Amino acid sequence: MNSFKIARIPRQPLGWNFHNRARCDPNALPRPDRVRTSLKSLTPVADTKKDAISATVSATAGRILCASTDCDASEGTGMKVYKRLAALAGLATLLSGAVVAVSGPAYAAAGCKVFYRKTSSAPFAGVIDIVNTGDPITNGWTLTFAFPTGQRITNGWPVTFNQPPGSNQVTVTSNSPWNSSLATGVSLSAGFVGTALPVNLDPTAFTLNGTLCNVPVNAAAPQVFLSSPTAGQMFPVGAAIPLAASAYDPESGGAVTRVEFHVDGVLQVVDTAPPYTWNVLGLPSGTHTVTATAFDNGNPARSAQASVAFGVG
């Protein structure tokens, strides 16, 4: 939620009271042009809507700053200031809500697994198990794939199968309220029968609502630790600085593919097998930083870093 920063009223000397000022002081409040700038930073919103909102705030802010009800000499200036600031904050809240209302929709994170298996060769028949591993799907879904060796689907259930004449592309879609929703972790099985040549290879790529399924992802980043040098360790000028790190991937099936050593941001070596070690020569006197970065075999690869400061001199 967007809000306006309310400036603190400076402490006044003893004996000063708010009744000494009997009129509005526009300098005590944010200027309308600052209100305009604040609202222009809200995104996303169409330019025409944004300008209209900014103009409304500027005009309304001006009225709040100099409204006759706020300039009543019977009230102290401090009370007027707080009233006007409260009004401005309320206006900003309402308009901020309007901006949020016209922003784009939030999209669910997608993920899926598909298991394809033949249940018969003559006649050709099979089952496709669709598992939603992303956020819940609530408004229908579409699965697409391509047959590699001329297979044709003649009938499918309990959803709709479509394969245009002369095409190897197959589209499977939900067709009823009961099968149009897939909660996270929920699977649905679709069966089909068709025709196939003696060479009957399985399709290899499946897409659910535009997301490629069965993509291996390492959920955990690798772990890396620097054993040399140690923090604050000192080396004489001209000495070889031994770099050493250990790294592993906690993910099942994961592996560390390489470790990169940087000294003061400059790459020294890429080591692809343990033990991960290197010697650095020619560092000048002073404080230096070594960083070891480990990369895993995920797709995309994940990485982790460890850094240590040491000295030469």
mmCIF file of C-alpha atoms in Angstrom:
data_model
loop_
_atom_site.group_PDB
_atom_site.id
_atom_site.type_symbol
_atom_site.label_atom_id
_atom_site.label_comp_id
_atom_site.label_asym_id
_atom_site.label_seq_id
_atom_site.Cartn_x
_atom_site.Cartn_y
_atom_site.Cartn_z
ATOM 1 C CA MET A 1 0.000 0.000 0.000
ATOM 2 C CA ASN A 2 1.347 3.423 -0.901
ATOM 3 C CA SER A 3 1.472 6.110 1.776
ATOM 4 C CA PHE A 4 2.749 9.646 2.237
ATOM 5 C CA LYS A 5 5.682 10.338 4.495
ATOM 6 C CA ILE A 6 4.574 12.662 7.287
ATOM 7 C CA ALA A 7 7.240 15.095 8.347
ATOM 8 C CA ARG A 8 7.735 15.518 12.088
ATOM 9 C CA ILE A 9 6.819 18.940 13.489
ATOM 10 C CA PRO A 10 9.964 20.389 15.058
ATOM 11 C CA ARG A 11 10.014 20.889 18.814
ATOM 12 C CA GLN A 12 9.122 24.488 19.703
ATOM 13 C CA PRO A 13 10.670 26.519 22.500
ATOM 14 C CA LEU A 14 8.981 26.678 25.899
ATOM 15 C CA GLY A 15 6.059 29.110 25.922
ATOM 16 C CA TRP A 16 5.261 28.737 22.209
ATOM 17 C CA ASN A 17 1.727 27.558 21.523
ATOM 18 C CA PHE A 18 -0.171 26.620 18.404
ATOM 19 C CA HIS A 19 -2.725 29.430 18.854
ATOM 20 C CA ASN A 20 -0.063 32.006 17.960
ATOM 21 C CA ARG A 21 -0.649 31.182 14.269
ATOM 22 C CA ALA A 22 -4.193 31.901 13.138
ATOM 23 C CA ARG A 23 -3.942 30.965 9.463
ATOM 24 C CA CYS A 24 -2.938 28.014 7.309
ATOM 25 C CA ASP A 25 0.727 27.622 6.544
ATOM 26 C CA PRO A 26 1.039 25.739 3.216
ATOM 27 C CA ASN A 27 4.735 25.194 3.899
ATOM 28 C CA ALA A 28 3.857 22.847 6.739
ATOM 29 C CA LEU A 29 2.496 20.235 4.356
ATOM 30 C CA PRO A 30 3.765 18.352 1.302
ATOM 31 C CA ARG A 31 3.437 20.514 -1.798
ATOM 32 C CA PRO A 32 0.909 19.382 -4.429
ATOM 33 C CA ASP A 33 3.746 18.942 -6.938
ATOM 34 C CA ARG A 34 5.368 16.480 -4.538
ATOM 35 C CA VAL A 35 2.087 14.619 -4.262
ATOM 36 C CA ARG A 36 2.041 14.450 -8.085
ATOM 37 C CA THR A 37 5.576 13.057 -8.179
ATOM 38 C CA SER A 38 4.742 10.420 -5.566
ATOM 39 C CA LEU A 39 1.759 9.156 -7.499
ATOM 40 C CA LYS A 40 3.636 9.100 -10.808
ATOM 41 C CA SER A 41 5.960 6.521 -9.277
ATOM 42 C CA LEU A 42 3.074 4.056 -8.961
ATOM 43 C CA THR A 43 3.152 1.390 -11.682
ATOM 44 C CA PRO A 44 1.673 -0.159 -13.765
ATOM 45 C CA VAL A 45 -1.082 2.246 -14.850
ATOM 46 C CA ALA A 46 -2.053 3.758 -18.174
ATOM 47 C CA ASP A 47 -0.625 7.239 -18.729
ATOM 48 C CA THR A 48 -4.038 8.839 -19.157
ATOM 49 C CA LYS A 49 -5.305 7.325 -15.908
ATOM 50 C CA LYS A 50 -2.090 8.277 -14.106
ATOM 51 C CA ASP A 51 -2.307 11.904 -15.246
ATOM 52 C CA ALA A 52 -5.948 12.114 -14.237
ATOM 53 C CA ILE A 53 -5.167 10.714 -10.778
ATOM 54 C CA SER A 54 -2.209 13.082 -10.353
ATOM 55 C CA ALA A 55 -4.300 16.086 -11.376
ATOM 56 C CA THR A 56 -7.028 15.075 -8.922
ATOM 57 C CA VAL A 57 -4.559 14.774 -6.077
ATOM 58 C CA SER A 58 -2.931 18.113 -6.893
ATOM 59 C CA ALA A 59 -6.241 19.920 -7.050
ATOM 60 C CA THR A 60 -7.618 18.209 -3.951
ATOM 61 C CA ALA A 61 -4.394 18.745 -2.033
ATOM 62 C CA GLY A 62 -4.625 22.434 -2.791
ATOM 63 C CA ARG A 63 -8.145 22.572 -1.445
ATOM 64 C CA ILE A 64 -7.123 20.711 1.703
ATOM 65 C CA LEU A 65 -4.170 23.018 2.250
ATOM 66 C CA CYS A 66 -6.234 26.199 2.042
ATOM 67 C CA ALA A 67 -9.802 25.065 2.866
ATOM 68 C CA SER A 68 -11.754 27.640 4.782
ATOM 69 C CA THR A 69 -12.680 25.079 7.442
ATOM 70 C CA ASP A 70 -8.968 24.518 8.118
ATOM 71 C CA CYS A 71 -8.210 28.223 8.434
ATOM 72 C CA ASP A 72 -10.471 28.838 11.368
ATOM 73 C CA ALA A 73 -8.523 31.118 13.723
ATOM 74 C CA SER A 74 -10.233 29.483 16.692
ATOM 75 C CA GLU A 75 -8.189 26.296 16.145
ATOM 76 C CA GLY A 76 -4.491 25.927 16.791
ATOM 77 C CA THR A 77 -2.227 25.466 13.807
ATOM 78 C CA GLY A 78 -1.049 22.100 15.127
ATOM 79 C CA MET A 79 -4.587 20.703 15.041
ATOM 80 C CA LYS A 80 -5.043 22.035 11.503
ATOM 81 C CA VAL A 81 -1.822 20.401 10.383
ATOM 82 C CA TYR A 82 -2.827 17.008 11.722
ATOM 83 C CA LYS A 83 -6.309 17.287 10.209
ATOM 84 C CA ARG A 84 -4.917 18.184 6.813
ATOM 85 C CA LEU A 85 -2.300 15.433 6.926
ATOM 86 C CA ALA A 86 -4.969 12.888 7.870
ATOM 87 C CA ALA A 87 -7.113 14.017 4.950
ATOM 88 C CA LEU A 88 -4.189 13.752 2.551
ATOM 89 C CA ALA A 89 -3.321 10.283 3.826
ATOM 90 C CA GLY A 90 -6.916 9.131 3.353
ATOM 91 C CA LEU A 91 -6.969 10.522 -0.174
ATOM 92 C CA ALA A 92 -3.698 8.797 -1.005
ATOM 93 C CA THR A 93 -5.027 5.487 0.314
ATOM 94 C CA LEU A 94 -8.170 5.692 -1.824
ATOM 95 C CA LEU A 95 -6.259 6.619 -4.973
ATOM 96 C CA SER A 96 -3.626 3.992 -4.288
ATOM 97 C CA GLY A 97 -6.400 1.415 -4.190
ATOM 98 C CA ALA A 98 -7.645 2.684 -7.536
ATOM 99 C CA VAL A 99 -4.211 2.237 -9.069
ATOM 100 C CA VAL A 100 -3.922 -1.316 -7.734
ATOM 101 C CA ALA A 101 -7.344 -2.123 -9.165
ATOM 102 C CA VAL A 102 -6.243 -1.337 -12.728
ATOM 103 C CA SER A 103 -2.957 -3.226 -12.514
ATOM 104 C CA GLY A 104 -2.462 -6.484 -14.412
ATOM 105 C CA PRO A 105 -3.486 -9.882 -13.033
ATOM 106 C CA ALA A 106 -1.099 -12.098 -11.082
ATOM 107 C CA TYR A 107 -0.122 -15.291 -12.870
ATOM 108 C CA ALA A 108 0.313 -18.636 -11.141
ATOM 109 C CA ALA A 109 3.642 -20.377 -11.079
ATOM 110 C CA ALA A 110 3.509 -23.266 -13.555
ATOM 111 C CA GLY A 111 4.998 -26.737 -13.384
ATOM 112 C CA CYS A 112 4.001 -30.192 -14.564
ATOM 113 C CA LYS A 113 4.996 -33.805 -15.064
ATOM 114 C CA VAL A 114 3.605 -36.080 -17.775
ATOM 115 C CA PHE A 115 3.899 -39.873 -17.867
ATOM 116 C CA TYR A 116 3.101 -41.472 -21.214
ATOM 117 C CA ARG A 117 2.750 -45.225 -21.584
ATOM 118 C CA LYS A 118 1.420 -47.626 -24.183
ATOM 119 C CA THR A 119 -1.097 -50.133 -22.870
ATOM 120 C CA SER A 120 -1.480 -52.051 -26.154
ATOM 121 C CA SER A 121 0.281 -52.260 -29.503
ATOM 122 C CA ALA A 122 -2.473 -53.941 -31.529
ATOM 123 C CA PRO A 123 -4.715 -52.096 -31.384
ATOM 124 C CA PHE A 124 -2.620 -49.078 -30.435
ATOM 125 C CA ALA A 125 -3.767 -47.674 -27.075
ATOM 126 C CA GLY A 126 -2.208 -45.683 -24.287
ATOM 127 C CA VAL A 127 -2.614 -43.626 -21.130
ATOM 128 C CA ILE A 128 -1.281 -40.143 -20.336
ATOM 129 C CA ASP A 129 -0.942 -39.184 -16.659
ATOM 130 C CA ILE A 130 -0.815 -35.413 -16.116
ATOM 131 C CA VAL A 131 0.503 -34.142 -12.759
ATOM 132 C CA ASN A 132 0.290 -30.443 -11.836
ATOM 133 C CA THR A 133 3.402 -29.547 -9.826
ATOM 134 C CA GLY A 134 2.811 -25.771 -9.981
ATOM 135 C CA ASP A 135 0.118 -23.529 -8.555
ATOM 136 C CA PRO A 136 -3.511 -24.714 -8.829
ATOM 137 C CA ILE A 137 -5.133 -24.592 -12.289
ATOM 138 C CA THR A 138 -8.740 -23.476 -11.919
ATOM 139 C CA ASN A 139 -9.974 -22.434 -15.351
ATOM 140 C CA GLY A 140 -9.180 -25.251 -17.748
ATOM 141 C CA TRP A 141 -5.971 -26.642 -19.221
ATOM 142 C CA THR A 142 -4.442 -27.699 -22.533
ATOM 143 C CA LEU A 143 -1.774 -30.346 -23.063
ATOM 144 C CA THR A 144 0.135 -30.516 -26.358
ATOM 145 C CA PHE A 145 2.631 -33.007 -27.769
ATOM 146 C CA ALA A 146 3.741 -34.482 -31.095
ATOM 147 C CA PHE A 147 3.892 -38.111 -32.211
ATOM 148 C CA PRO A 148 7.312 -38.907 -33.743
ATOM 149 C CA THR A 149 6.384 -41.882 -35.975
ATOM 150 C CA GLY A 150 3.034 -41.252 -37.646
ATOM 151 C CA GLN A 151 0.651 -42.373 -34.887
ATOM 152 C CA ARG A 152 -2.992 -41.330 -35.133
ATOM 153 C CA ILE A 153 -5.521 -40.988 -32.312
ATOM 154 C CA THR A 154 -9.058 -42.065 -33.182
ATOM 155 C CA ASN A 155 -10.724 -41.682 -29.788
ATOM 156 C CA GLY A 156 -9.901 -40.455 -26.293
ATOM 157 C CA TRP A 157 -11.472 -40.045 -22.847
ATOM 158 C CA PRO A 158 -12.477 -38.504 -20.429
ATOM 159 C CA VAL A 159 -11.155 -35.296 -22.007
ATOM 160 C CA THR A 160 -10.988 -34.038 -25.595
ATOM 161 C CA PHE A 161 -8.249 -35.240 -27.985
ATOM 162 C CA ASN A 162 -7.686 -33.381 -31.243
ATOM 163 C CA GLN A 163 -5.251 -34.290 -34.024
ATOM 164 C CA PRO A 164 -5.712 -32.495 -37.363
ATOM 165 C CA PRO A 165 -5.548 -34.601 -40.533
ATOM 166 C CA GLY A 166 -2.000 -35.072 -41.774
ATOM 167 C CA SER A 167 -0.485 -33.605 -38.590
ATOM 168 C CA ASN A 168 1.504 -35.258 -35.820
ATOM 169 C CA GLN A 169 0.466 -32.537 -33.342
ATOM 170 C CA VAL A 170 -1.983 -33.619 -30.625
ATOM 171 C CA THR A 171 -3.963 -31.298 -28.358
ATOM 172 C CA VAL A 172 -5.651 -32.592 -25.203
ATOM 173 C CA THR A 173 -8.055 -30.239 -23.411
ATOM 174 C CA SER A 174 -10.297 -30.303 -20.377
ATOM 175 C CA ASN A 175 -13.946 -30.434 -21.379
ATOM 176 C CA SER A 176 -16.004 -30.444 -18.204
ATOM 177 C CA PRO A 177 -16.135 -28.553 -14.893
ATOM 178 C CA TRP A 178 -14.980 -31.631 -12.989
ATOM 179 C CA ASN A 179 -11.746 -32.028 -15.002
ATOM 180 C CA SER A 180 -10.949 -28.370 -15.726
ATOM 181 C CA SER A 181 -9.274 -27.820 -12.337
ATOM 182 C CA LEU A 182 -5.981 -29.355 -11.272
ATOM 183 C CA ALA A 183 -4.875 -28.603 -7.729
ATOM 184 C CA THR A 184 -1.184 -28.666 -6.849
ATOM 185 C CA GLY A 185 0.034 -32.272 -6.737
ATOM 186 C CA VAL A 186 -3.161 -33.634 -8.305
ATOM 187 C CA SER A 187 -2.987 -35.926 -11.341
ATOM 188 C CA LEU A 188 -5.441 -36.762 -14.100
ATOM 189 C CA SER A 189 -5.294 -39.780 -16.409
ATOM 190 C CA ALA A 190 -6.462 -39.637 -20.027
ATOM 191 C CA GLY A 191 -6.762 -42.707 -22.214
ATOM 192 C CA PHE A 192 -6.799 -43.065 -26.004
ATOM 193 C CA VAL A 193 -6.909 -45.567 -28.861
ATOM 194 C CA GLY A 194 -5.563 -45.104 -32.369
ATOM 195 C CA THR A 195 -3.396 -46.501 -35.131
ATOM 196 C CA ALA A 196 0.356 -46.847 -35.390
ATOM 197 C CA LEU A 197 3.077 -48.158 -37.653
ATOM 198 C CA PRO A 198 5.336 -51.055 -36.581
ATOM 199 C CA VAL A 199 7.832 -48.461 -35.395
ATOM 200 C CA ASN A 200 5.900 -46.800 -32.552
ATOM 201 C CA LEU A 201 8.136 -44.398 -30.620
ATOM 202 C CA ASP A 202 6.901 -42.411 -27.623
ATOM 203 C CA PRO A 203 6.547 -38.619 -27.766
ATOM 204 C CA THR A 204 9.300 -36.862 -25.813
ATOM 205 C CA ALA A 205 8.034 -33.322 -25.126
ATOM 206 C CA PHE A 206 4.789 -32.269 -23.436
ATOM 207 C CA THR A 207 3.522 -28.758 -22.740
ATOM 208 C CA LEU A 208 0.772 -27.897 -20.240
ATOM 209 C CA ASN A 209 -0.766 -24.431 -20.621
ATOM 210 C CA GLY A 210 2.388 -23.290 -22.391
ATOM 211 C CA THR A 211 4.798 -24.702 -19.783
ATOM 212 C CA LEU A 212 7.242 -27.421 -20.783
ATOM 213 C CA CYS A 213 6.776 -30.445 -18.525
ATOM 214 C CA ASN A 214 9.295 -32.917 -17.099
ATOM 215 C CA VAL A 215 12.026 -30.269 -16.867
ATOM 216 C CA PRO A 216 14.589 -31.344 -14.245
ATOM 217 C CA VAL A 217 15.091 -28.625 -11.655
ATOM 218 C CA ASN A 218 17.432 -28.687 -8.679
ATOM 219 C CA ALA A 219 15.466 -27.130 -5.844
ATOM 220 C CA ALA A 220 18.479 -26.786 -3.548
ATOM 221 C CA ALA A 221 21.578 -24.735 -4.258
ATOM 222 C CA PRO A 222 24.994 -26.336 -3.766
ATOM 223 C CA GLN A 223 27.004 -25.772 -0.611
ATOM 224 C CA VAL A 224 30.569 -24.405 -0.716
ATOM 225 C CA PHE A 225 33.121 -23.783 2.053
ATOM 226 C CA LEU A 226 36.545 -22.112 1.937
ATOM 227 C CA SER A 227 39.206 -23.863 4.002
ATOM 228 C CA SER A 228 42.168 -21.763 2.801
ATOM 229 C CA PRO A 229 42.957 -19.031 3.403
ATOM 230 C CA THR A 230 41.274 -18.496 6.750
ATOM 231 C CA ALA A 231 39.695 -15.200 7.740
ATOM 232 C CA GLY A 232 42.343 -12.609 8.551
ATOM 233 C CA GLN A 233 45.265 -14.894 7.722
ATOM 234 C CA MET A 234 48.478 -13.027 6.794
ATOM 235 C CA PHE A 235 50.990 -14.029 4.117
ATOM 236 C CA PRO A 236 54.410 -12.506 3.360
ATOM 237 C CA VAL A 237 54.829 -10.516 0.164
ATOM 238 C CA GLY A 238 55.796 -12.829 -2.690
ATOM 239 C CA ALA A 239 54.390 -15.966 -1.073
ATOM 240 C CA ALA A 240 52.054 -18.334 -2.918
ATOM 241 C CA ILE A 241 48.532 -18.011 -1.496
ATOM 242 C CA PRO A 242 46.888 -21.465 -1.316
ATOM 243 C CA LEU A 243 43.183 -21.480 -2.207
ATOM 244 C CA ALA A 244 41.115 -24.491 -1.160
ATOM 245 C CA ALA A 245 37.369 -25.139 -1.065
ATOM 246 C CA SER A 246 34.984 -28.034 -0.594
ATOM 247 C CA ALA A 247 31.574 -28.199 -2.269
ATOM 248 C CA TYR A 248 28.642 -30.586 -2.546
ATOM 249 C CA ASP A 249 25.017 -30.601 -3.791
ATOM 250 C CA PRO A 250 22.386 -31.714 -1.219
ATOM 251 C CA GLU A 251 19.742 -32.312 -3.901
ATOM 252 C CA SER A 252 19.030 -35.945 -4.787
ATOM 253 C CA GLY A 253 20.685 -36.540 -8.149
ATOM 254 C CA GLY A 254 22.458 -33.195 -7.949
ATOM 255 C CA ALA A 255 26.182 -32.706 -8.451
ATOM 256 C CA VAL A 256 28.717 -29.882 -8.368
ATOM 257 C CA THR A 257 29.994 -29.281 -11.890
ATOM 258 C CA ARG A 258 32.673 -26.667 -11.134
ATOM 259 C CA VAL A 259 34.104 -24.255 -8.578
ATOM 260 C CA GLU A 260 35.408 -20.844 -9.622
ATOM 261 C CA PHE A 261 37.989 -18.962 -7.541
ATOM 262 C CA HIS A 262 38.090 -15.151 -7.706
ATOM 263 C CA VAL A 263 40.550 -12.886 -5.883
ATOM 264 C CA ASP A 264 39.458 -9.272 -5.577
ATOM 265 C CA GLY A 265 36.854 -9.980 -8.268
ATOM 266 C CA VAL A 266 39.358 -11.372 -10.783
ATOM 267 C CA LEU A 267 38.849 -14.963 -11.949
ATOM 268 C CA GLN A 268 41.858 -17.140 -11.062
ATOM 269 C CA VAL A 269 40.798 -20.652 -12.074
ATOM 270 C CA VAL A 270 37.800 -22.868 -12.893
ATOM 271 C CA ASP A 271 38.187 -26.243 -11.187
ATOM 272 C CA THR A 272 35.854 -29.012 -12.419
ATOM 273 C CA ALA A 273 36.812 -31.794 -10.011
ATOM 274 C CA PRO A 274 37.649 -32.083 -6.327
ATOM 275 C CA PRO A 275 39.810 -31.297 -4.535
ATOM 276 C CA TYR A 276 39.126 -27.679 -5.514
ATOM 277 C CA THR A 277 42.508 -25.953 -5.053
ATOM 278 C CA TRP A 278 44.754 -23.297 -6.600
ATOM 279 C CA ASN A 279 47.809 -21.188 -5.752
ATOM 280 C CA VAL A 280 47.842 -17.435 -6.347
ATOM 281 C CA LEU A 281 51.119 -15.587 -6.871
ATOM 282 C CA GLY A 282 52.120 -11.958 -7.074
ATOM 283 C CA LEU A 283 49.545 -10.321 -4.844
ATOM 284 C CA PRO A 284 50.637 -6.881 -3.579
ATOM 285 C CA SER A 285 50.759 -5.868 0.046
ATOM 286 C CA GLY A 286 47.347 -5.137 1.514
ATOM 287 C CA THR A 287 43.964 -6.732 2.219
ATOM 288 C CA HIS A 288 42.466 -9.093 -0.359
ATOM 289 C CA THR A 289 39.269 -11.133 -0.709
ATOM 290 C CA VAL A 290 38.957 -14.623 -2.176
ATOM 291 C CA THR A 291 35.560 -15.932 -3.331
ATOM 292 C CA ALA A 292 34.726 -19.538 -4.200
ATOM 293 C CA THR A 293 31.588 -20.054 -6.311
ATOM 294 C CA ALA A 294 30.134 -23.543 -6.758
ATOM 295 C CA PHE A 295 27.743 -24.435 -9.604
ATOM 296 C CA ASP A 296 25.456 -27.477 -9.769
ATOM 297 C CA ASN A 297 24.016 -29.540 -12.631
ATOM 298 C CA GLY A 298 20.538 -28.045 -12.452
ATOM 299 C CA ASN A 299 18.696 -26.595 -15.421
ATOM 300 C CA PRO A 300 19.220 -23.734 -15.009
ATOM 301 C CA ALA A 301 22.315 -24.172 -12.852
ATOM 302 C CA ARG A 302 22.207 -22.872 -9.296
ATOM 303 C CA SER A 303 25.217 -21.475 -7.479
ATOM 304 C CA ALA A 304 26.479 -20.541 -4.043
ATOM 305 C CA GLN A 305 29.417 -18.456 -2.818
ATOM 306 C CA ALA A 306 31.796 -18.279 0.113
ATOM 307 C CA SER A 307 34.213 -15.391 0.707
ATOM 308 C CA VAL A 308 37.137 -14.750 3.050
ATOM 309 C CA ALA A 309 39.345 -11.689 3.564
ATOM 310 C CA PHE A 310 43.081 -12.143 4.141
ATOM 311 C CA GLY A 311 46.197 -9.990 4.113
ATOM 312 C CA VAL A 312 49.584 -9.793 2.409
ATOM 313 C CA GLY A 313 52.427 -7.863 3.985
#
